[in-house]
């Protein structure tokens, strides 16, 4: 399989008749890091929720790893880190991970799994801390470690590095690149343009529409600019929304 996600003519209308996604199509290849980049309210989370099967499209279709989005068989092949914290503050880091590992059907060797994923995010020393007593960036890393359980083929991460310092951000990108070498596909949303430069491919989203799709260097070449931020501004070009 070479295509991880295939989206055809997807539209999503949310309550209040908000047209959050408007007829978007894309094919995302396996084994790459793909950034969904766009301003706040552009539709990144809506697109992510549609891909992971939490939102039903109003029109169009989504195929994930060869199956329809939301198919039960995708449960152990796909992980989703939400934009809001999704771990339990009154449990310790380890207790959270054990809970999620069991929920995902890993009943044996949970200690080994927990140790592995905590090592990946450099949080072993906080294994017995209550999540509510951790810093924002540490909580973020616990959420990410949950998404690493079971070595999913596709990881969908909504703003995974927001609120992290540059050193931690660097180490997470190292981890993302390591995961990619194992064939994992990463979908990462961000509104940070410098983060966009680290992705293999970018989908620039604005007002529910895809305004560009390509590698950072392709987009910069296409627009004759030096940074993705400039490319984005050039593509938007003062058009009304
Ligand atoms: N549950 C909802 N009901 C109605 N409208 C919603 C809902 N969630 C989001 N929207 C609207 O849909 C549009 C897209 O929102 P979305 O959350 O996908 O944006 P985003 O790109 O993820 O933004 P951010 O960078 O702030 O996370 C926005 O106009 C938002 O107000
Ligand atoms: Mg969002």
Tab-separated table of C-alpha atoms and ligand atoms in Angstrom:
chain	number	residue	atom	x	y	z
A	1	UNK	CA	0.000	0.000	0.000
A	2	UNK	CA	1.365	3.402	-0.924
A	3	UNK	CA	-1.502	5.712	-0.016
A	4	UNK	CA	-2.308	6.144	3.674
A	5	UNK	CA	-5.255	8.517	3.317
A	6	UNK	CA	-7.395	9.162	0.258
A	7	UNK	CA	-9.967	11.946	0.486
A	8	UNK	CA	-12.441	12.677	-2.287
A	9	UNK	CA	-14.662	15.753	-2.419
A	10	UNK	CA	-15.020	15.981	1.335
A	11	UNK	CA	-17.362	18.567	2.789
A	12	UNK	CA	-18.240	18.894	6.453
A	13	UNK	CA	-20.968	21.170	7.749
A	14	UNK	CA	-21.085	21.590	11.525
A	15	UNK	CA	-23.886	22.783	13.775
A	16	UNK	CA	-25.011	26.328	13.064
A	17	UNK	CA	-24.489	25.652	9.342
A	18	UNK	CA	-20.728	26.234	9.673
A	19	UNK	CA	-19.133	24.957	6.467
A	20	UNK	CA	-15.895	23.805	8.100
A	21	UNK	CA	-14.574	21.883	5.055
A	22	UNK	CA	-15.563	22.683	1.501
A	23	UNK	CA	-15.059	20.038	-1.184
A	24	UNK	CA	-11.490	19.009	-0.441
A	25	UNK	CA	-9.581	16.134	-2.033
A	26	UNK	CA	-6.104	14.764	-1.351
A	27	UNK	CA	-3.976	11.624	-1.410
A	28	UNK	CA	-1.423	11.270	1.371
A	29	UNK	CA	1.411	8.777	0.870
A	30	UNK	CA	2.596	6.231	3.435
A	31	UNK	CA	5.744	6.815	5.507
A	32	UNK	CA	5.811	10.588	5.404
A	33	UNK	CA	5.174	13.452	7.793
A	34	UNK	CA	2.356	15.559	6.457
A	35	UNK	CA	1.542	18.910	8.002
A	36	UNK	CA	-1.940	20.397	8.020
A	37	UNK	CA	-1.074	24.059	8.268
A	38	UNK	CA	-3.432	26.982	8.547
A	39	UNK	CA	-4.716	29.722	10.798
A	40	UNK	CA	-7.022	29.188	13.751
A	41	UNK	CA	-10.494	28.156	12.559
A	42	UNK	CA	-9.196	27.030	9.141
A	43	UNK	CA	-10.586	23.498	9.559
A	44	UNK	CA	-7.524	21.483	10.637
A	45	UNK	CA	-9.184	19.752	13.597
A	46	UNK	CA	-12.340	19.122	11.544
A	47	UNK	CA	-10.228	17.445	8.863
A	48	UNK	CA	-8.401	15.371	11.470
A	49	UNK	CA	-11.634	14.323	13.201
A	50	UNK	CA	-13.043	13.281	9.838
A	51	UNK	CA	-9.953	11.174	9.039
A	52	UNK	CA	-10.038	9.379	12.390
A	53	UNK	CA	-13.761	8.701	11.983
A	54	UNK	CA	-15.076	10.912	14.786
A	55	UNK	CA	-17.008	13.161	12.406
A	56	UNK	CA	-19.278	11.999	9.617
A	57	UNK	CA	-18.717	13.809	6.337
A	58	UNK	CA	-21.637	15.781	4.936
A	59	UNK	CA	-20.430	14.773	1.454
A	60	UNK	CA	-17.523	12.899	-0.067
A	61	UNK	CA	-15.447	9.925	1.055
A	62	UNK	CA	-12.365	9.154	3.140
A	63	UNK	CA	-10.286	5.996	2.906
A	64	UNK	CA	-7.705	5.306	5.613
A	65	UNK	CA	-5.131	2.518	5.081
A	66	UNK	CA	-7.455	1.068	2.459
A	67	UNK	CA	-10.538	1.057	4.701
A	68	UNK	CA	-13.399	3.530	5.121
A	69	UNK	CA	-12.645	6.133	7.838
A	70	UNK	CA	-14.002	4.971	11.184
A	71	UNK	CA	-13.828	1.236	10.302
A	72	UNK	CA	-13.379	-0.866	13.458
A	73	UNK	CA	-10.394	-2.661	11.869
A	74	UNK	CA	-8.480	0.620	11.984
A	75	UNK	CA	-8.576	0.760	15.764
A	76	UNK	CA	-5.168	-0.827	16.307
A	77	UNK	CA	-3.554	0.695	13.223
A	78	UNK	CA	-4.312	4.322	13.893
A	79	UNK	CA	-3.751	6.602	16.861
A	80	UNK	CA	-5.146	10.040	17.500
A	81	UNK	CA	-3.789	12.691	19.812
A	82	UNK	CA	-6.489	15.307	20.329
A	83	UNK	CA	-5.856	19.032	20.606
A	84	UNK	CA	-7.231	19.057	24.147
A	85	UNK	CA	-5.598	17.009	26.870
A	86	UNK	CA	-7.085	13.525	26.759
A	87	UNK	CA	-5.400	11.899	29.757
A	88	UNK	CA	-6.832	11.673	33.270
A	89	UNK	CA	-5.424	14.303	35.668
A	90	UNK	CA	-6.191	12.272	38.829
A	91	UNK	CA	-4.284	9.192	37.658
A	92	UNK	CA	-0.524	8.823	37.514
A	93	UNK	CA	1.276	8.731	34.186
A	94	UNK	CA	1.695	4.959	34.473
A	95	UNK	CA	-1.945	4.397	35.461
A	96	UNK	CA	-3.089	6.424	32.448
A	97	UNK	CA	-0.911	4.412	30.101
A	98	UNK	CA	-2.020	1.104	31.606
A	99	UNK	CA	-5.672	2.143	31.212
A	100	UNK	CA	-5.211	3.100	27.542
A	101	UNK	CA	-3.082	0.030	26.781
A	102	UNK	CA	-5.804	-2.250	28.165
A	103	UNK	CA	-8.520	-0.282	26.324
A	104	UNK	CA	-6.587	-0.952	23.126
A	105	UNK	CA	-6.522	-4.659	23.868
A	106	UNK	CA	-2.954	-4.986	25.218
A	107	UNK	CA	-3.594	-7.144	28.250
A	108	UNK	CA	-0.128	-8.715	28.483
A	109	UNK	CA	3.206	-7.053	29.124
A	110	UNK	CA	1.697	-3.642	29.803
A	111	UNK	CA	4.750	-2.733	31.900
A	112	UNK	CA	7.044	-3.239	28.913
A	113	UNK	CA	4.751	-1.193	26.668
A	114	UNK	CA	4.561	1.607	29.248
A	115	UNK	CA	8.323	1.683	29.666
A	116	UNK	CA	8.889	1.793	25.910
A	117	UNK	CA	6.523	4.661	25.189
A	118	UNK	CA	7.685	6.689	28.199
A	119	UNK	CA	11.270	6.294	27.055
A	120	UNK	CA	10.352	7.630	23.627
A	121	UNK	CA	9.023	10.860	25.150
A	122	UNK	CA	11.684	11.004	27.891
A	123	UNK	CA	9.176	10.772	30.753
A	124	UNK	CA	10.306	7.651	32.621
A	125	UNK	CA	11.193	9.701	35.694
A	126	UNK	CA	7.603	10.970	35.913
A	127	UNK	CA	5.943	7.542	35.616
A	128	UNK	CA	4.524	7.686	39.143
A	129	UNK	CA	3.525	11.358	39.164
A	130	UNK	CA	-0.099	12.395	39.026
A	131	UNK	CA	-0.812	13.990	35.651
A	132	UNK	CA	-2.354	17.045	37.354
A	133	UNK	CA	1.018	17.767	38.974
A	134	UNK	CA	2.905	17.893	35.671
A	135	UNK	CA	3.803	20.955	33.613
A	136	UNK	CA	1.948	21.702	30.380
A	137	UNK	CA	4.712	20.311	28.189
A	138	UNK	CA	4.965	17.168	30.323
A	139	UNK	CA	1.196	16.588	30.047
A	140	UNK	CA	1.519	17.046	26.302
A	141	UNK	CA	4.204	14.353	26.222
A	142	UNK	CA	2.019	11.959	28.225
A	143	UNK	CA	-0.732	12.429	25.609
A	144	UNK	CA	1.807	11.731	22.906
A	145	UNK	CA	3.038	8.599	24.682
A	146	UNK	CA	-0.560	7.295	24.673
A	147	UNK	CA	-0.603	7.788	20.897
A	148	UNK	CA	2.575	5.679	20.627
A	149	UNK	CA	1.037	2.587	22.269
A	150	UNK	CA	0.915	-0.372	19.915
A	151	UNK	CA	3.164	1.174	17.225
A	152	UNK	CA	0.302	2.414	15.021
A	153	UNK	CA	0.834	2.651	11.257
A	154	UNK	CA	-0.826	6.032	11.126
A	155	UNK	CA	-0.499	8.670	13.834
A	156	UNK	CA	-2.778	11.675	13.711
A	157	UNK	CA	-1.525	14.419	15.991
A	158	UNK	CA	-3.459	17.638	16.514
A	159	UNK	CA	-1.007	20.394	17.498
A	160	UNK	CA	1.385	17.960	19.250
A	161	UNK	CA	4.137	20.463	19.910
A	162	UNK	CA	2.124	23.492	20.992
A	163	UNK	CA	3.446	24.945	24.244
A	164	UNK	CA	6.714	23.018	24.088
A	165	UNK	CA	10.090	24.709	24.363
A	166	UNK	CA	12.467	24.593	21.377
A	167	UNK	CA	14.608	21.821	22.894
A	168	UNK	CA	11.623	19.530	23.479
A	169	UNK	CA	10.228	20.384	20.080
A	170	UNK	CA	13.527	19.342	18.529
A	171	UNK	CA	13.512	16.036	20.401
A	172	UNK	CA	9.920	15.318	19.347
A	173	UNK	CA	10.782	15.961	15.729
A	174	UNK	CA	13.663	13.530	16.079
A	175	UNK	CA	11.141	11.006	17.382
A	176	UNK	CA	8.727	11.722	14.493
A	177	UNK	CA	11.537	11.199	11.998
A	178	UNK	CA	12.533	7.943	13.702
A	179	UNK	CA	8.918	6.720	13.529
A	180	UNK	CA	8.872	7.537	9.833
A	181	UNK	CA	11.869	5.322	9.166
A	182	UNK	CA	9.762	2.452	10.563
A	183	UNK	CA	7.116	3.239	7.950
A	184	UNK	CA	4.763	5.180	10.226
A	185	UNK	CA	2.751	7.909	8.527
A	186	UNK	CA	2.339	11.082	10.571
A	187	UNK	CA	-0.383	13.658	10.101
A	188	UNK	CA	0.446	16.705	12.161
A	189	UNK	CA	-1.586	19.872	12.468
A	190	UNK	CA	0.037	23.147	13.349
A	191	UNK	CA	-0.381	26.842	12.853
A	192	UNK	CA	3.313	27.373	13.358
A	193	UNK	CA	4.964	28.096	10.049
A	194	UNK	CA	8.487	27.238	11.191
A	195	UNK	CA	7.186	23.839	12.258
A	196	UNK	CA	5.760	23.449	8.772
A	197	UNK	CA	9.295	23.513	7.380
A	198	UNK	CA	10.033	20.242	9.165
A	199	UNK	CA	7.260	18.261	7.430
A	200	UNK	CA	7.841	16.301	4.216
A	201	UNK	CA	4.584	17.530	2.697
A	202	UNK	CA	2.276	20.363	3.549
A	203	UNK	CA	-1.409	20.895	3.080
A	204	UNK	CA	-2.136	24.580	3.487
A	205	UNK	CA	-5.696	25.093	4.643
A	206	UNK	CA	-7.688	28.269	4.839
A	207	UNK	CA	-11.416	28.792	5.406
A	208	UNK	CA	-12.148	25.095	4.923
A	209	UNK	CA	-10.327	24.842	1.599
A	210	UNK	CA	-6.956	23.424	0.582
A	211	UNK	CA	-5.048	26.319	-0.910
A	212	UNK	CA	-1.821	24.400	-1.632
A	213	UNK	CA	-0.325	20.896	-1.353
A	214	UNK	CA	3.366	20.153	-1.776
A	215	UNK	CA	6.718	19.855	-0.061
A	216	UNK	CA	8.021	22.966	1.726
A	217	UNK	CA	10.611	23.514	-1.008
A	218	UNK	CA	8.022	23.064	-3.788
A	219	UNK	CA	5.698	25.588	-2.170
A	220	UNK	CA	8.495	28.092	-1.703
A	221	UNK	CA	9.614	27.632	-5.308
A	222	UNK	CA	6.057	27.914	-6.610
A	223	UNK	CA	5.535	31.219	-4.817
A	224	UNK	CA	9.091	32.531	-5.179
A	225	UNK	CA	9.448	33.014	-1.433
A	226	UNK	CA	12.032	32.136	1.204
A	227	UNK	CA	9.803	30.912	4.009
A	228	UNK	CA	6.555	28.948	4.283
A	229	UNK	CA	5.030	31.901	6.084
A	230	UNK	CA	5.714	34.074	3.030
A	231	UNK	CA	4.397	31.317	0.719
A	232	UNK	CA	1.203	31.145	2.729
A	233	UNK	CA	0.733	34.908	2.616
A	234	UNK	CA	1.499	34.965	-1.070
A	235	UNK	CA	-1.038	32.182	-1.758
A	236	UNK	CA	-3.696	33.919	0.323
A	237	UNK	CA	-2.724	37.126	-1.437
A	238	UNK	CA	-5.214	39.436	0.226
A	239	UNK	CA	-8.213	37.555	-1.220
A	240	UNK	CA	-11.327	37.821	0.908
A	241	UNK	CA	-12.167	34.608	2.863
B	1	LIG	N1	-18.453	21.640	17.306
B	1	LIG	C1	-18.532	22.653	16.437
B	1	LIG	N2	-19.736	23.160	16.088
B	1	LIG	C2	-19.846	24.187	15.204
B	1	LIG	N3	-18.796	24.756	14.604
B	1	LIG	C3	-17.571	24.310	14.929
B	1	LIG	C4	-17.373	23.228	15.861
B	1	LIG	N4	-16.042	22.982	15.963
B	1	LIG	C5	-15.442	23.871	15.149
B	1	LIG	N5	-16.341	24.658	14.518
B	1	LIG	C6	-16.060	25.717	13.514
B	1	LIG	O1	-15.512	25.086	12.371
B	1	LIG	C7	-14.449	25.851	11.818
B	1	LIG	C8	-13.173	25.009	11.771
B	1	LIG	O2	-12.766	24.711	13.128
B	1	LIG	P1	-11.515	23.767	13.453
B	1	LIG	O3	-11.606	23.454	14.886
B	1	LIG	O4	-11.504	22.656	12.482
B	1	LIG	O5	-10.311	24.781	13.158
B	1	LIG	P2	-8.730	24.592	13.407
B	1	LIG	O6	-8.074	24.871	12.097
B	1	LIG	O7	-8.466	23.301	14.047
B	1	LIG	O8	-8.416	25.798	14.399
B	1	LIG	P3	-7.335	25.887	15.626
B	1	LIG	O9	-6.001	26.179	14.994
B	1	LIG	O10	-7.836	27.067	16.415
B	1	LIG	O11	-7.391	24.611	16.383
B	1	LIG	C9	-14.361	27.107	12.672
B	1	LIG	O12	-15.086	28.119	12.021
B	1	LIG	C10	-15.019	26.702	13.976
B	1	LIG	O13	-15.596	27.819	14.587
B	2	LIG	MG1	-7.682	22.742	15.850
